[in-house]
mmCIF file of C-alpha atoms and ligand atoms in Angstrom:
data_model
loop_
_atom_site.group_PDB
_atom_site.id
_atom_site.type_symbol
_atom_site.label_atom_id
_atom_site.label_comp_id
_atom_site.label_asym_id
_atom_site.label_seq_id
_atom_site.Cartn_x
_atom_site.Cartn_y
_atom_site.Cartn_z
ATOM 1 C CA MET A 1 112.497 -2.554 14.252
ATOM 2 C CA LYS A 2 109.038 -0.344 14.421
ATOM 3 C CA ARG A 3 109.993 1.072 10.973
ATOM 4 C CA ARG A 4 110.431 -2.459 9.475
ATOM 5 C CA GLU A 5 107.261 -3.562 10.712
ATOM 6 C CA PHE A 6 105.778 -0.638 8.956
ATOM 7 C CA ILE A 7 107.124 -1.351 5.743
ATOM 8 C CA THR A 8 106.253 -4.937 5.950
ATOM 9 C CA ALA A 9 102.651 -3.811 6.426
ATOM 10 C CA ALA A 10 102.876 -1.117 3.792
ATOM 11 C CA GLY A 11 104.222 -3.697 1.469
ATOM 12 C CA VAL A 12 101.576 -6.454 2.146
ATOM 13 C CA GLY A 13 98.838 -4.044 2.322
ATOM 14 C CA GLY A 14 99.424 -2.845 -1.222
ATOM 15 C CA ALA A 15 99.597 -6.104 -2.568
ATOM 16 C CA ALA A 16 96.278 -7.020 -0.717
ATOM 17 C CA THR A 17 94.682 -4.076 -2.427
ATOM 18 C CA ALA A 18 95.801 -4.891 -5.856
ATOM 19 C CA VAL A 19 94.092 -8.416 -5.454
ATOM 20 C CA GLY A 20 91.049 -6.754 -4.156
ATOM 21 C CA ALA A 21 90.566 -4.520 -6.937
ATOM 22 C CA ASN A 22 91.256 -7.109 -9.485
ATOM 23 C CA GLY A 23 88.824 -9.475 -7.978
ATOM 24 C CA ALA A 24 86.065 -6.999 -8.078
ATOM 25 C CA VAL A 25 86.629 -6.119 -11.786
ATOM 26 C CA GLY A 26 87.068 -9.905 -12.548
ATOM 27 C CA THR A 27 83.538 -10.530 -10.933
ATOM 28 C CA ALA A 28 81.666 -7.726 -12.870
ATOM 29 C CA ALA A 29 83.126 -8.725 -16.162
ATOM 30 C CA ALA A 30 82.207 -12.556 -15.284
ATOM 31 C CA GLN A 31 78.402 -11.215 -14.614
ATOM 32 C CA GLU A 32 78.304 -9.484 -18.347
ATOM 33 C CA GLU A 33 79.438 -12.476 -20.002
ATOM 34 C CA GLU A 34 77.716 -15.539 -18.089
ATOM 35 C CA GLY A 35 74.324 -15.909 -16.962
ATOM 36 C CA PRO A 36 71.337 -17.475 -18.831
ATOM 37 C CA GLN A 37 70.034 -15.994 -22.059
ATOM 38 C CA GLU A 38 66.796 -16.644 -23.773
ATOM 39 C CA VAL A 39 66.978 -18.244 -27.248
ATOM 40 C CA PRO A 40 64.391 -19.676 -29.433
ATOM 41 C CA ASP A 41 63.371 -23.028 -28.493
ATOM 42 C CA TRP A 42 64.772 -25.000 -31.407
ATOM 43 C CA PRO A 43 64.131 -28.632 -32.208
ATOM 44 C CA GLU A 44 66.825 -31.087 -32.372
ATOM 45 C CA PHE A 45 66.630 -30.710 -35.988
ATOM 46 C CA VAL A 46 68.279 -27.392 -35.520
ATOM 47 C CA THR A 47 70.617 -27.817 -32.437
ATOM 48 C CA GLU A 48 72.146 -30.704 -34.378
ATOM 49 C CA ALA A 49 72.947 -28.778 -37.353
ATOM 50 C CA ASN A 50 76.322 -28.385 -38.672
ATOM 51 C CA GLU A 51 78.081 -25.127 -37.217
ATOM 52 C CA TYR A 52 75.481 -24.881 -34.581
ATOM 53 C CA SER A 53 77.619 -24.920 -31.190
ATOM 54 C CA SER A 54 75.571 -25.195 -27.912
ATOM 55 C CA GLY A 55 72.940 -22.542 -27.881
ATOM 56 C CA ALA A 56 74.333 -20.356 -30.403
ATOM 57 C CA THR A 57 71.675 -18.258 -32.323
ATOM 58 C CA GLU A 58 72.429 -15.181 -34.244
ATOM 59 C CA ASP A 59 69.904 -12.293 -33.087
ATOM 60 C CA LEU A 60 69.222 -10.323 -36.171
ATOM 61 C CA ARG A 61 65.660 -8.895 -34.701
ATOM 62 C CA GLY A 62 65.733 -5.361 -35.583
ATOM 63 C CA GLU A 63 67.529 -5.772 -38.867
ATOM 64 C CA SER A 64 65.655 -5.393 -42.180
ATOM 65 C CA GLU A 65 67.480 -8.271 -43.797
ATOM 66 C CA ALA A 66 69.609 -11.017 -43.142
ATOM 67 C CA THR A 67 72.170 -13.439 -45.146
ATOM 68 C CA VAL A 68 73.056 -16.847 -44.460
ATOM 69 C CA GLU A 69 75.853 -18.575 -46.227
ATOM 70 C CA VAL A 70 75.423 -21.962 -48.161
ATOM 71 C CA GLY A 71 78.450 -24.216 -47.975
ATOM 72 C CA ALA A 72 80.009 -22.856 -45.046
ATOM 73 C CA GLY A 73 82.339 -24.539 -42.576
ATOM 74 C CA ASP A 74 83.628 -27.706 -43.950
ATOM 75 C CA GLY A 75 81.282 -26.919 -47.174
ATOM 76 C CA LEU A 76 78.710 -28.808 -45.625
ATOM 77 C CA ALA A 77 76.892 -26.131 -43.443
ATOM 78 C CA PHE A 78 74.673 -23.245 -43.374
ATOM 79 C CA ALA A 79 76.368 -20.159 -41.398
ATOM 80 C CA PRO A 80 74.774 -18.947 -39.084
ATOM 81 C CA PRO A 81 72.767 -22.239 -39.083
ATOM 82 C CA ALA A 82 70.214 -20.470 -36.449
ATOM 83 C CA ILE A 83 68.917 -16.883 -36.828
ATOM 84 C CA TRP A 84 66.408 -14.812 -35.203
ATOM 85 C CA ILE A 85 64.633 -12.387 -37.078
ATOM 86 C CA ASP A 86 61.364 -10.089 -37.161
ATOM 87 C CA ALA A 87 58.406 -10.903 -39.150
ATOM 88 C CA GLY A 88 58.630 -9.241 -42.697
ATOM 89 C CA THR A 89 62.544 -9.613 -42.852
ATOM 90 C CA THR A 90 63.718 -11.143 -45.973
ATOM 91 C CA VAL A 91 66.365 -13.774 -45.782
ATOM 92 C CA THR A 92 69.042 -14.310 -48.576
ATOM 93 C CA TRP A 93 70.777 -17.305 -48.704
ATOM 94 C CA GLU A 94 74.135 -16.977 -50.699
ATOM 95 C CA TRP A 95 76.327 -20.036 -51.933
ATOM 96 C CA THR A 96 79.858 -20.116 -51.277
ATOM 97 C CA GLY A 97 80.651 -22.582 -54.104
ATOM 98 C CA GLU A 98 82.002 -25.019 -51.512
ATOM 99 C CA GLY A 99 81.075 -28.568 -50.701
ATOM 100 C CA GLY A 100 79.253 -29.647 -53.977
ATOM 101 C CA GLY A 101 75.754 -28.915 -54.788
ATOM 102 C CA HIS A 102 73.425 -27.546 -52.429
ATOM 103 C CA ASN A 103 69.862 -26.283 -52.085
ATOM 104 C CA VAL A 104 67.634 -24.612 -49.410
ATOM 105 C CA SER A 105 64.535 -26.634 -48.776
ATOM 106 C CA SER A 106 62.079 -26.018 -46.080
ATOM 107 C CA GLN A 107 60.949 -28.616 -43.529
ATOM 108 C CA GLU A 108 58.835 -27.119 -40.662
ATOM 109 C CA GLY A 109 57.159 -23.681 -41.044
ATOM 110 C CA GLU A 110 56.915 -21.617 -44.010
ATOM 111 C CA ASP A 111 57.207 -23.104 -47.696
ATOM 112 C CA PHE A 112 60.288 -22.557 -49.554
ATOM 113 C CA SER A 113 62.540 -24.160 -52.029
ATOM 114 C CA SER A 114 65.606 -23.240 -54.033
ATOM 115 C CA ASP A 115 67.236 -25.094 -56.999
ATOM 116 C CA VAL A 116 70.370 -27.273 -56.314
ATOM 117 C CA THR A 117 73.655 -25.619 -57.233
ATOM 118 C CA ASP A 118 77.107 -25.345 -56.730
ATOM 119 C CA GLU A 119 77.483 -22.089 -58.264
ATOM 120 C CA ALA A 120 79.486 -19.387 -55.904
ATOM 121 C CA GLY A 121 77.337 -16.291 -55.571
ATOM 122 C CA PHE A 122 74.177 -17.851 -56.438
ATOM 123 C CA THR A 123 71.435 -16.655 -53.985
ATOM 124 C CA PHE A 124 68.090 -17.422 -52.900
ATOM 125 C CA GLU A 125 65.555 -15.175 -50.695
ATOM 126 C CA HIS A 126 62.405 -15.787 -48.811
ATOM 127 C CA THR A 127 60.724 -13.291 -46.884
ATOM 128 C CA PHE A 128 59.298 -14.787 -43.648
ATOM 129 C CA GLU A 129 55.799 -13.382 -42.722
ATOM 130 C CA GLN A 130 54.534 -15.491 -39.742
ATOM 131 C CA ASP A 131 55.148 -13.868 -36.622
ATOM 132 C CA GLY A 132 55.832 -16.663 -33.863
ATOM 133 C CA GLN A 133 56.891 -19.415 -36.157
ATOM 134 C CA ILE A 134 60.223 -21.431 -35.864
ATOM 135 C CA ASN A 135 60.832 -22.574 -39.288
ATOM 136 C CA THR A 136 63.488 -25.401 -40.085
ATOM 137 C CA TYR A 137 65.156 -26.054 -43.600
ATOM 138 C CA GLN A 138 68.145 -28.342 -44.915
ATOM 139 C CA CYS A 139 70.005 -28.900 -47.895
ATOM 140 C CA ASP A 140 68.464 -31.915 -49.494
ATOM 141 C CA PRO A 141 71.569 -33.418 -50.777
ATOM 142 C CA HIS A 142 73.493 -33.204 -47.406
ATOM 143 C CA ALA A 143 70.330 -33.466 -44.953
ATOM 144 C CA GLY A 144 71.841 -36.864 -43.684
ATOM 145 C CA GLN A 145 75.416 -35.208 -42.760
ATOM 146 C CA GLY A 146 73.595 -32.511 -40.628
ATOM 147 C CA MET A 147 73.060 -29.593 -43.149
ATOM 148 C CA HIS A 148 70.263 -27.958 -41.535
ATOM 149 C CA GLY A 149 69.153 -24.514 -40.595
ATOM 150 C CA GLY A 150 66.403 -22.644 -38.518
ATOM 151 C CA VAL A 151 64.694 -19.219 -38.864
ATOM 152 C CA ALA A 152 62.798 -18.101 -35.580
ATOM 153 C CA VAL A 153 60.257 -15.367 -36.454
ATOM 154 C CA GLY A 154 59.461 -12.818 -33.893
ATOM 155 C CA GLU A 155 57.737 -13.934 -30.695
ATOM 156 C CA VAL A 156 58.549 -17.766 -30.499
ATOM 157 C CA PRO A 157 58.752 -19.992 -27.189
ATOM 158 C CA THR A 158 62.034 -19.418 -25.946
ATOM 159 C CA THR A 159 64.451 -21.422 -23.761
ATOM 160 C CA GLU A 160 67.144 -20.354 -21.541
ATOM 161 C CA VAL A 161 70.767 -21.414 -22.175
ATOM 162 C CA GLU A 162 74.091 -20.617 -20.503
ATOM 163 C CA THR A 163 75.745 -19.097 -23.435
ATOM 164 C CA GLY A 164 73.493 -17.743 -25.921
ATOM 165 C CA VAL A 165 72.673 -15.352 -28.311
ATOM 166 C CA ILE A 166 75.568 -14.099 -30.314
ATOM 167 C CA THR A 167 75.834 -10.209 -29.830
ATOM 168 C CA ASP A 168 78.691 -9.110 -31.775
ATOM 169 C CA PRO A 169 82.103 -8.659 -30.757
ATOM 170 C CA GLU A 170 81.726 -6.669 -27.518
ATOM 171 C CA GLU A 171 82.493 -9.933 -25.539
ATOM 172 C CA LEU A 172 85.943 -9.991 -27.240
ATOM 173 C CA GLY A 173 86.703 -6.700 -25.857
ATOM 174 C CA VAL A 174 85.840 -7.691 -22.359
ATOM 175 C CA LYS A 175 87.862 -10.753 -22.566
ATOM 176 C CA ILE A 176 90.975 -8.351 -23.681
ATOM 177 C CA GLN A 177 90.458 -5.761 -20.859
ATOM 178 C CA GLU A 178 89.993 -8.517 -18.344
ATOM 179 C CA HIS A 179 93.186 -10.059 -19.397
ATOM 180 C CA TYR A 180 94.972 -6.721 -19.120
ATOM 181 C CA VAL A 181 93.758 -6.036 -15.618
ATOM 182 C CA GLY A 182 94.912 -9.452 -14.536
ATOM 183 C CA ILE A 183 98.592 -9.051 -15.949
ATOM 184 C CA GLY A 184 98.345 -5.394 -14.423
ATOM 185 C CA ALA A 185 97.516 -6.765 -10.849
ATOM 186 C CA VAL A 186 100.218 -9.529 -11.029
ATOM 187 C CA LEU A 187 102.837 -6.907 -11.937
ATOM 188 C CA MET A 188 101.509 -4.714 -9.006
ATOM 189 C CA ILE A 189 101.893 -7.403 -6.723
ATOM 190 C CA SER A 190 105.363 -8.507 -7.855
ATOM 191 C CA VAL A 191 106.704 -5.277 -7.879
ATOM 192 C CA SER A 192 105.178 -4.374 -4.359
ATOM 193 C CA LEU A 193 106.600 -7.544 -2.930
ATOM 194 C CA VAL A 194 110.359 -7.110 -4.746
ATOM 195 C CA PHE A 195 110.301 -3.419 -3.289
ATOM 196 C CA THR A 196 109.252 -4.720 -0.112
ATOM 197 C CA PHE A 197 112.095 -7.458 -0.030
ATOM 198 C CA PHE A 198 114.831 -4.972 -1.099
ATOM 199 C CA VAL A 199 113.809 -2.185 1.247
ATOM 200 C CA LEU A 200 113.618 -4.889 4.130
ATOM 201 C CA LYS A 201 117.028 -6.074 3.113
ATOM 202 C CA TYR A 202 118.996 -3.000 1.947
ATOM 203 C CA GLY A 203 116.818 -0.187 2.951
ATOM 204 C CA GLU A 204 118.161 0.700 6.543
ATOM 205 C CA SER A 205 121.488 2.417 6.472
ATOM 206 C CA PRO A 206 123.832 1.899 9.053
ATOM 207 C CA HIS A 207 123.846 5.601 9.827
ATOM 208 C CA ALA A 208 120.265 6.066 9.725
ATOM 209 C CA LYS A 209 119.138 3.876 12.832
ATOM 210 C CA GLY A 210 115.580 4.477 12.733
ATOM 211 C CA GLY A 211 113.415 5.468 15.511
ATOM 212 C CA ASP A 212 114.781 3.444 18.425
HETATM 213 CU CU1 CU B 301 74.415 -29.476 -49.352
#
């Protein structure tokens, strides 16, 4: 009986260790992904824009240029609709040819305006010079349908959101890793429980009567 108790303890202990390790890894990954992020304090005009999901801002500070698609999504959106750049950065809007005739027409902030066209590959540029400015713009033909955008420049007022700045695909890697760690832990627990079960049921041969 002593031997049986020892094996049971070893099996359960192994499973508990696997759970503990998984819990620790899961917590570390969650802390990287979550938590508030600082994003420009966009007006509603931008947060209600097509293709703008809660708090989504493409942080392009430190880049010398930025590109925004005109006619993205269902054809009536700018993508990304909300970008954050440094002063002196040139933004290039590039028409996809989808969704009909569009233009880029400034609203708040710096003044800029393009032709209306549906020509794929058409481009329009504006270099943003005013640090601290939140600029908004729209497509005039589709302004009523949410075809809006925003360009925040440099040191702008910010707000905290839960899932904020899109910082490229590392998030994806973390999620995949977490996934495999989870599967690994489940496998380890299963294997150690099945092993324990078989050892307890069949492990004691009638010729080896254990310690007692
Ligand atoms: Cu449009």
